[in-house]
């Protein structure tokens, strides 16, 4: 099973069970240990996943972090767990104290729903105060899944993750700042745009007026971008359906074989009808089921249909309501017997035009 499918299954389980989970210990067993398993680590193997991991710190002995994941005999990730009902706050976390003692490069703080991954980008061997990766497992985005995969046992590479951590950390912070500015623009943010379009003095009143304009401008721009993408996707799908339909038509057309007998029958129909209309108005349309003859190449003006490829031969004639009535024929020469009917059909269409 692919990791994204496993994460989706865990998210469904969390949404189903969370209201029945009351304690931190239950959160660990129901939500966090399954996540560790998804990363490819055996939670029943004490050489891979160590619960209640102890790393003595100076004179302070016996403090434990909830889990440590080991690789090649060394801890690569320490994990502190909270109840799913608790908010995550790093400032009271034991992760800070354990981080440099264990020599690990990564720490995880989680309540089984929100996951925060930390490293030491700001100061070596000292855990950063802000995570470089944070996600809600019940609302996972593709980019978060791609980062989770890097922590899988089969993919784990310290240097690659650290090299990418800086980009992730600052991208996340920038996104948060942009979101904050869109929700509640600061004066600096408003002035940044007002200065580009307003020539007067930016008084407090003007800045307040521009606050609404900046918010409205960004919201409209975002909506337009979303609509453009939706329309592009719809047009792409429509084009794909059109191309598929054209391919089907080509395949069907390739199955149509016009026989010499059908062509001879068509020539007989022309010979009959040319007395009343120019031959240029008499058009053939062969299909897999029949050989059709139309007036002015118009499907709504059928003159007759020749059914010549089956065991029995028929000519299909059309009445006032344009309903087809089949008449059996022994050979195409019998078409001459229906001269009056064919001429009457032409007359009906000519009356419609007058």
Tab-separated table of C-alpha atoms in Angstrom:
chain	number	residue	atom	x	y	z
A	1	UNK	CA	0.000	0.000	0.000
A	2	UNK	CA	1.384	3.426	-0.938
A	3	UNK	CA	2.214	5.809	1.890
A	4	UNK	CA	-0.361	8.421	0.817
A	5	UNK	CA	-3.089	5.748	0.952
A	6	UNK	CA	-1.915	4.673	4.421
A	7	UNK	CA	-1.945	8.280	5.634
A	8	UNK	CA	-5.469	8.750	4.278
A	9	UNK	CA	-6.622	5.598	6.105
A	10	UNK	CA	-5.062	6.855	9.348
A	11	UNK	CA	-6.753	10.249	8.904
A	12	UNK	CA	-10.122	8.511	8.438
A	13	UNK	CA	-9.477	6.467	11.590
A	14	UNK	CA	-8.608	9.604	13.586
A	15	UNK	CA	-11.795	11.399	12.509
A	16	UNK	CA	-13.814	8.337	13.462
A	17	UNK	CA	-12.217	7.649	16.866
A	18	UNK	CA	-10.894	10.908	18.290
A	19	UNK	CA	-13.988	11.729	20.329
A	20	UNK	CA	-13.570	8.371	22.094
A	21	UNK	CA	-9.903	8.968	22.938
A	22	UNK	CA	-9.526	10.540	26.369
A	23	UNK	CA	-5.855	10.330	27.374
A	24	UNK	CA	-2.342	10.945	26.058
A	25	UNK	CA	-1.581	7.241	26.319
A	26	UNK	CA	-4.591	6.381	24.176
A	27	UNK	CA	-3.534	9.033	21.651
A	28	UNK	CA	-0.112	7.377	21.387
A	29	UNK	CA	-1.497	3.908	20.728
A	30	UNK	CA	-4.369	4.900	18.431
A	31	UNK	CA	-2.800	7.701	16.383
A	32	UNK	CA	0.965	8.152	16.837
A	33	UNK	CA	2.279	4.575	16.788
A	34	UNK	CA	0.369	3.852	13.541
A	35	UNK	CA	2.063	6.937	12.034
A	36	UNK	CA	5.483	5.603	13.058
A	37	UNK	CA	4.559	2.275	11.444
A	38	UNK	CA	3.625	4.098	8.220
A	39	UNK	CA	7.168	5.531	8.200
A	40	UNK	CA	8.404	1.946	7.975
A	41	UNK	CA	9.656	1.521	11.556
A	42	UNK	CA	8.680	-1.527	13.606
A	43	UNK	CA	7.135	-0.254	16.827
A	44	UNK	CA	7.553	-3.740	18.337
A	45	UNK	CA	11.304	-3.753	17.677
A	46	UNK	CA	13.139	-2.070	20.607
A	47	UNK	CA	16.241	-1.560	18.447
A	48	UNK	CA	14.203	0.646	16.063
A	49	UNK	CA	11.582	2.324	18.224
A	50	UNK	CA	12.455	2.945	21.873
A	51	UNK	CA	9.575	4.071	24.137
A	52	UNK	CA	10.272	6.204	27.226
A	53	UNK	CA	13.745	6.985	25.962
A	54	UNK	CA	16.100	8.320	28.625
A	55	UNK	CA	18.956	10.702	27.914
A	56	UNK	CA	20.500	12.036	31.113
A	57	UNK	CA	21.168	15.747	31.090
A	58	UNK	CA	23.851	16.900	33.551
A	59	UNK	CA	22.638	16.512	37.102
A	60	UNK	CA	19.053	16.055	35.978
A	61	UNK	CA	18.523	12.304	35.682
A	62	UNK	CA	15.677	10.073	34.614
A	63	UNK	CA	13.706	12.427	32.377
A	64	UNK	CA	12.247	10.618	29.404
A	65	UNK	CA	11.079	11.503	25.939
A	66	UNK	CA	8.159	9.439	24.671
A	67	UNK	CA	9.855	7.744	21.705
A	68	UNK	CA	13.190	7.654	19.937
A	69	UNK	CA	13.621	6.152	16.500
A	70	UNK	CA	16.998	4.508	15.948
A	71	UNK	CA	18.976	3.731	12.823
A	72	UNK	CA	22.330	1.941	12.902
A	73	UNK	CA	22.337	2.109	16.692
A	74	UNK	CA	21.916	5.886	16.908
A	75	UNK	CA	18.774	7.985	17.473
A	76	UNK	CA	17.654	9.817	14.338
A	77	UNK	CA	14.336	11.224	15.583
A	78	UNK	CA	13.008	11.902	19.064
A	79	UNK	CA	9.256	12.253	19.572
A	80	UNK	CA	7.264	13.966	22.289
A	81	UNK	CA	3.547	13.175	22.401
A	82	UNK	CA	0.546	15.052	23.728
A	83	UNK	CA	-3.132	14.198	23.934
A	84	UNK	CA	-5.003	15.034	20.732
A	85	UNK	CA	-7.020	17.547	22.761
A	86	UNK	CA	-3.908	19.537	23.734
A	87	UNK	CA	-2.409	22.382	21.748
A	88	UNK	CA	1.256	22.012	20.956
A	89	UNK	CA	3.563	24.428	22.737
A	90	UNK	CA	7.268	23.949	22.271
A	91	UNK	CA	8.402	26.204	25.118
A	92	UNK	CA	7.567	23.668	27.829
A	93	UNK	CA	8.831	20.758	25.770
A	94	UNK	CA	11.501	18.322	26.867
A	95	UNK	CA	12.600	18.172	23.235
A	96	UNK	CA	14.766	21.270	23.741
A	97	UNK	CA	16.701	19.580	26.525
A	98	UNK	CA	17.073	16.246	24.792
A	99	UNK	CA	17.909	17.500	21.347
A	100	UNK	CA	21.628	18.203	21.738
A	101	UNK	CA	22.198	15.431	24.304
A	102	UNK	CA	21.029	12.709	21.906
A	103	UNK	CA	22.919	14.194	18.942
A	104	UNK	CA	19.859	13.668	16.761
A	105	UNK	CA	19.182	16.188	14.002
A	106	UNK	CA	15.391	15.894	14.150
A	107	UNK	CA	12.673	16.202	16.782
A	108	UNK	CA	8.928	15.729	16.457
A	109	UNK	CA	6.220	17.246	18.632
A	110	UNK	CA	2.747	15.850	17.981
A	111	UNK	CA	-0.710	15.335	19.428
A	112	UNK	CA	-1.494	12.681	16.806
A	113	UNK	CA	-3.233	15.190	14.557
A	114	UNK	CA	-0.822	18.117	14.255
A	115	UNK	CA	2.793	17.184	13.558
A	116	UNK	CA	5.718	19.609	14.013
A	117	UNK	CA	9.208	18.614	12.861
A	118	UNK	CA	12.238	20.545	14.159
A	119	UNK	CA	15.952	20.672	13.421
A	120	UNK	CA	18.877	23.018	14.211
A	121	UNK	CA	18.986	25.541	11.379
A	122	UNK	CA	19.468	28.649	13.527
A	123	UNK	CA	22.211	27.343	15.846
A	124	UNK	CA	24.013	24.019	15.526
A	125	UNK	CA	23.033	21.368	18.106
A	126	UNK	CA	20.306	23.643	19.488
A	127	UNK	CA	16.762	22.925	18.412
A	128	UNK	CA	15.010	25.722	16.523
A	129	UNK	CA	11.992	27.328	18.147
A	130	UNK	CA	9.973	27.054	14.919
A	131	UNK	CA	9.319	23.837	13.008
A	132	UNK	CA	10.543	23.438	9.448
A	133	UNK	CA	7.626	21.129	8.678
A	134	UNK	CA	4.113	21.266	10.122
A	135	UNK	CA	0.937	19.585	8.956
A	136	UNK	CA	-2.490	18.397	10.046
A	137	UNK	CA	-2.739	14.704	9.183
A	138	UNK	CA	-6.510	14.991	8.690
A	139	UNK	CA	-6.000	17.686	6.053
A	140	UNK	CA	-2.856	16.676	4.199
A	141	UNK	CA	-1.587	18.520	1.146
A	142	UNK	CA	0.533	16.885	-1.553
A	143	UNK	CA	3.639	18.896	-0.625
A	144	UNK	CA	3.406	17.684	3.005
A	145	UNK	CA	3.094	14.061	1.871
A	146	UNK	CA	6.242	14.486	-0.232
A	147	UNK	CA	8.129	15.654	2.868
A	148	UNK	CA	6.751	12.859	5.063
A	149	UNK	CA	8.000	10.311	2.539
A	150	UNK	CA	11.564	11.576	3.124
A	151	UNK	CA	11.322	10.370	6.731
A	152	UNK	CA	10.404	6.848	5.645
A	153	UNK	CA	12.917	4.223	6.721
A	154	UNK	CA	13.722	3.338	3.109
A	155	UNK	CA	14.347	6.983	2.115
A	156	UNK	CA	15.842	8.520	5.249
A	157	UNK	CA	18.875	10.694	4.459
A	158	UNK	CA	19.884	13.237	7.120
A	159	UNK	CA	21.761	15.561	4.778
A	160	UNK	CA	19.008	15.694	2.157
A	161	UNK	CA	16.339	16.485	4.750
A	162	UNK	CA	18.455	19.161	6.464
A	163	UNK	CA	19.361	20.755	3.126
A	164	UNK	CA	15.664	21.076	2.298
A	165	UNK	CA	14.591	22.066	5.817
A	166	UNK	CA	15.689	25.689	5.469
A	167	UNK	CA	13.630	26.147	2.295
A	168	UNK	CA	10.606	24.536	3.940
A	169	UNK	CA	10.901	26.561	7.148
A	170	UNK	CA	11.096	29.954	5.483
A	171	UNK	CA	8.505	29.118	2.833
A	172	UNK	CA	6.092	28.120	5.611
A	173	UNK	CA	6.763	31.317	7.542
A	174	UNK	CA	6.318	33.456	4.424
A	175	UNK	CA	2.983	31.769	3.676
A	176	UNK	CA	1.845	32.472	7.242
A	177	UNK	CA	2.822	36.126	6.938
A	178	UNK	CA	1.050	36.494	3.601
A	179	UNK	CA	-2.074	34.891	5.049
A	180	UNK	CA	-1.947	37.213	8.073
A	181	UNK	CA	-1.591	40.251	5.818
A	182	UNK	CA	-4.519	39.154	3.659
A	183	UNK	CA	-6.707	38.608	6.718
A	184	UNK	CA	-5.673	41.762	8.542
A	185	UNK	CA	-3.297	43.969	6.515
A	186	UNK	CA	-0.700	45.935	8.470
A	187	UNK	CA	-0.127	49.626	7.723
A	188	UNK	CA	3.260	48.774	6.159
A	189	UNK	CA	1.600	46.280	3.813
A	190	UNK	CA	-1.135	48.739	2.833
A	191	UNK	CA	1.362	51.559	2.225
A	192	UNK	CA	3.482	49.268	0.025
A	193	UNK	CA	0.674	49.182	-2.541
A	194	UNK	CA	-0.923	52.555	-1.859
A	195	UNK	CA	2.384	54.306	-2.604
A	196	UNK	CA	2.412	52.732	-6.066
A	197	UNK	CA	-1.048	53.937	-7.092
A	198	UNK	CA	-1.871	56.979	-4.908
A	199	UNK	CA	-0.121	60.276	-5.588
A	200	UNK	CA	-1.381	62.199	-2.585
A	201	UNK	CA	-0.240	62.184	1.037
A	202	UNK	CA	-0.946	58.935	2.853
A	203	UNK	CA	-2.863	60.220	5.838
A	204	UNK	CA	-4.323	57.893	8.442
A	205	UNK	CA	-7.722	58.215	6.763
A	206	UNK	CA	-6.317	57.359	3.325
A	207	UNK	CA	-4.480	54.313	4.710
A	208	UNK	CA	-7.706	53.114	6.333
A	209	UNK	CA	-9.552	53.480	3.013
A	210	UNK	CA	-6.816	51.583	1.190
A	211	UNK	CA	-7.023	48.732	3.702
A	212	UNK	CA	-10.344	47.641	2.208
A	213	UNK	CA	-9.091	48.219	-1.340
A	214	UNK	CA	-5.976	46.105	-0.801
A	215	UNK	CA	-8.000	43.268	0.716
A	216	UNK	CA	-10.555	43.435	-2.072
A	217	UNK	CA	-7.842	43.560	-4.750
A	218	UNK	CA	-6.067	40.475	-3.408
A	219	UNK	CA	-9.299	38.521	-2.952
A	220	UNK	CA	-10.378	39.316	-6.513
A	221	UNK	CA	-6.956	38.392	-7.876
A	222	UNK	CA	-6.996	35.049	-6.042
A	223	UNK	CA	-10.536	34.314	-7.276
A	224	UNK	CA	-9.543	35.161	-10.843
A	225	UNK	CA	-6.483	32.906	-10.642
A	226	UNK	CA	-8.626	30.044	-9.325
A	227	UNK	CA	-11.226	30.593	-12.064
A	228	UNK	CA	-8.504	30.708	-14.723
A	229	UNK	CA	-7.156	27.371	-13.529
A	230	UNK	CA	-10.627	25.840	-13.374
A	231	UNK	CA	-11.464	27.084	-16.862
A	232	UNK	CA	-8.132	25.821	-18.184
A	233	UNK	CA	-8.824	22.407	-16.660
A	234	UNK	CA	-12.378	22.362	-18.070
A	235	UNK	CA	-11.167	23.399	-21.526
A	236	UNK	CA	-8.433	20.781	-21.423
A	237	UNK	CA	-10.978	18.104	-20.509
A	238	UNK	CA	-13.371	19.301	-23.230
A	239	UNK	CA	-10.576	19.191	-25.804
A	240	UNK	CA	-9.656	15.694	-24.644
A	241	UNK	CA	-13.273	14.533	-24.986
A	242	UNK	CA	-13.475	16.135	-28.434
A	243	UNK	CA	-10.301	14.386	-29.556
A	244	UNK	CA	-11.573	11.067	-28.202
A	245	UNK	CA	-14.880	11.561	-30.049
A	246	UNK	CA	-12.997	12.339	-33.263
A	247	UNK	CA	-10.911	9.205	-32.819
A	248	UNK	CA	-14.084	7.135	-32.370
A	249	UNK	CA	-15.570	8.726	-35.494
A	250	UNK	CA	-12.440	7.932	-37.485
A	251	UNK	CA	-12.499	4.342	-36.273
A	252	UNK	CA	-16.182	4.032	-37.171
A	253	UNK	CA	-15.617	5.652	-40.567
A	254	UNK	CA	-12.807	3.222	-41.254
A	255	UNK	CA	-15.264	0.369	-40.731
A	256	UNK	CA	-17.571	1.710	-43.474
A	257	UNK	CA	-17.044	0.096	-46.884
A	258	UNK	CA	-19.158	1.471	-49.740
A	259	UNK	CA	-19.970	-1.329	-52.179
A	260	UNK	CA	-20.263	-0.972	-55.959
A	261	UNK	CA	-23.906	-2.058	-55.650
A	262	UNK	CA	-24.606	0.865	-53.296
A	263	UNK	CA	-22.957	3.284	-55.702
A	264	UNK	CA	-24.994	1.887	-58.600
A	265	UNK	CA	-28.180	2.249	-56.545
A	266	UNK	CA	-27.206	5.861	-55.774
A	267	UNK	CA	-26.786	6.539	-59.506
A	268	UNK	CA	-30.307	5.194	-60.124
A	269	UNK	CA	-31.739	7.543	-57.456
A	270	UNK	CA	-29.909	10.469	-59.103
A	271	UNK	CA	-31.300	9.485	-62.497
A	272	UNK	CA	-34.829	9.613	-61.070
A	273	UNK	CA	-34.519	12.837	-59.093
A	274	UNK	CA	-32.535	14.914	-61.588
A	275	UNK	CA	-35.777	15.508	-63.451
A	276	UNK	CA	-36.876	17.702	-60.558
A	277	UNK	CA	-33.698	19.037	-58.865
A	278	UNK	CA	-30.033	19.611	-59.797
A	279	UNK	CA	-27.786	16.607	-59.180
A	280	UNK	CA	-25.532	18.797	-56.996
A	281	UNK	CA	-28.283	18.804	-54.349
A	282	UNK	CA	-28.393	15.011	-54.137
A	283	UNK	CA	-25.762	13.817	-51.652
A	284	UNK	CA	-24.848	10.353	-50.359
A	285	UNK	CA	-23.973	9.530	-46.745
A	286	UNK	CA	-22.800	5.964	-46.138
A	287	UNK	CA	-22.997	4.459	-42.633
A	288	UNK	CA	-22.399	1.035	-41.125
A	289	UNK	CA	-26.165	0.346	-41.176
A	290	UNK	CA	-27.310	1.793	-44.492
A	291	UNK	CA	-26.434	3.936	-47.514
A	292	UNK	CA	-28.298	7.227	-47.137
A	293	UNK	CA	-29.320	9.757	-49.765
A	294	UNK	CA	-29.944	13.329	-48.564
A	295	UNK	CA	-31.228	16.554	-50.035
A	296	UNK	CA	-28.684	19.394	-49.721
A	297	UNK	CA	-26.471	17.205	-47.493
A	298	UNK	CA	-28.990	17.817	-44.684
A	299	UNK	CA	-29.663	14.993	-42.212
A	300	UNK	CA	-33.140	16.431	-41.657
A	301	UNK	CA	-33.965	15.952	-45.344
A	302	UNK	CA	-33.523	12.235	-46.042
A	303	UNK	CA	-34.633	11.174	-49.545
A	304	UNK	CA	-34.168	7.447	-49.136
A	305	UNK	CA	-31.976	4.774	-47.592
A	306	UNK	CA	-30.576	1.731	-49.342
A	307	UNK	CA	-30.213	-1.417	-47.217
A	308	UNK	CA	-28.196	-3.669	-49.512
A	309	UNK	CA	-25.608	-5.397	-47.325
A	310	UNK	CA	-27.854	-7.840	-45.466
A	311	UNK	CA	-29.419	-11.116	-46.536
A	312	UNK	CA	-32.427	-9.218	-47.925
A	313	UNK	CA	-32.418	-5.908	-49.800
A	314	UNK	CA	-34.650	-2.943	-48.965
A	315	UNK	CA	-35.175	0.661	-49.950
A	316	UNK	CA	-36.235	2.975	-47.133
A	317	UNK	CA	-38.747	5.658	-48.165
A	318	UNK	CA	-39.904	8.648	-46.092
A	319	UNK	CA	-43.452	9.941	-45.523
A	320	UNK	CA	-44.754	13.369	-44.448
A	321	UNK	CA	-43.512	12.810	-40.872
A	322	UNK	CA	-40.079	11.730	-42.096
A	323	UNK	CA	-40.624	8.213	-40.799
A	324	UNK	CA	-38.842	5.493	-42.744
A	325	UNK	CA	-40.870	2.687	-44.349
A	326	UNK	CA	-38.860	-0.172	-45.789
A	327	UNK	CA	-39.825	-1.781	-49.079
A	328	UNK	CA	-38.270	-5.096	-50.133
A	329	UNK	CA	-36.473	-5.214	-53.480
A	330	UNK	CA	-34.932	-8.129	-55.379
A	331	UNK	CA	-32.227	-6.028	-57.066
A	332	UNK	CA	-31.221	-2.392	-57.385
A	333	UNK	CA	-33.183	-2.170	-60.649
A	334	UNK	CA	-36.353	-2.360	-58.543
A	335	UNK	CA	-35.552	1.167	-57.266
A	336	UNK	CA	-37.144	2.470	-60.494
A	337	UNK	CA	-40.514	1.159	-59.206
A	338	UNK	CA	-40.465	3.849	-56.475
A	339	UNK	CA	-39.978	6.830	-58.777
A	340	UNK	CA	-43.204	8.525	-57.697
A	341	UNK	CA	-42.464	8.130	-53.989
A	342	UNK	CA	-38.978	9.591	-54.380
A	343	UNK	CA	-40.241	12.573	-56.388
A	344	UNK	CA	-43.033	13.179	-53.833
A	345	UNK	CA	-40.448	13.279	-51.020
A	346	UNK	CA	-38.474	15.951	-52.873
A	347	UNK	CA	-41.714	17.874	-53.377
A	348	UNK	CA	-42.446	17.845	-49.623
A	349	UNK	CA	-39.079	19.415	-48.822
A	350	UNK	CA	-39.453	21.999	-51.560
A	351	UNK	CA	-42.863	23.026	-50.154
A	352	UNK	CA	-41.207	23.479	-46.704
A	353	UNK	CA	-38.789	25.970	-48.246
A	354	UNK	CA	-41.560	28.022	-49.877
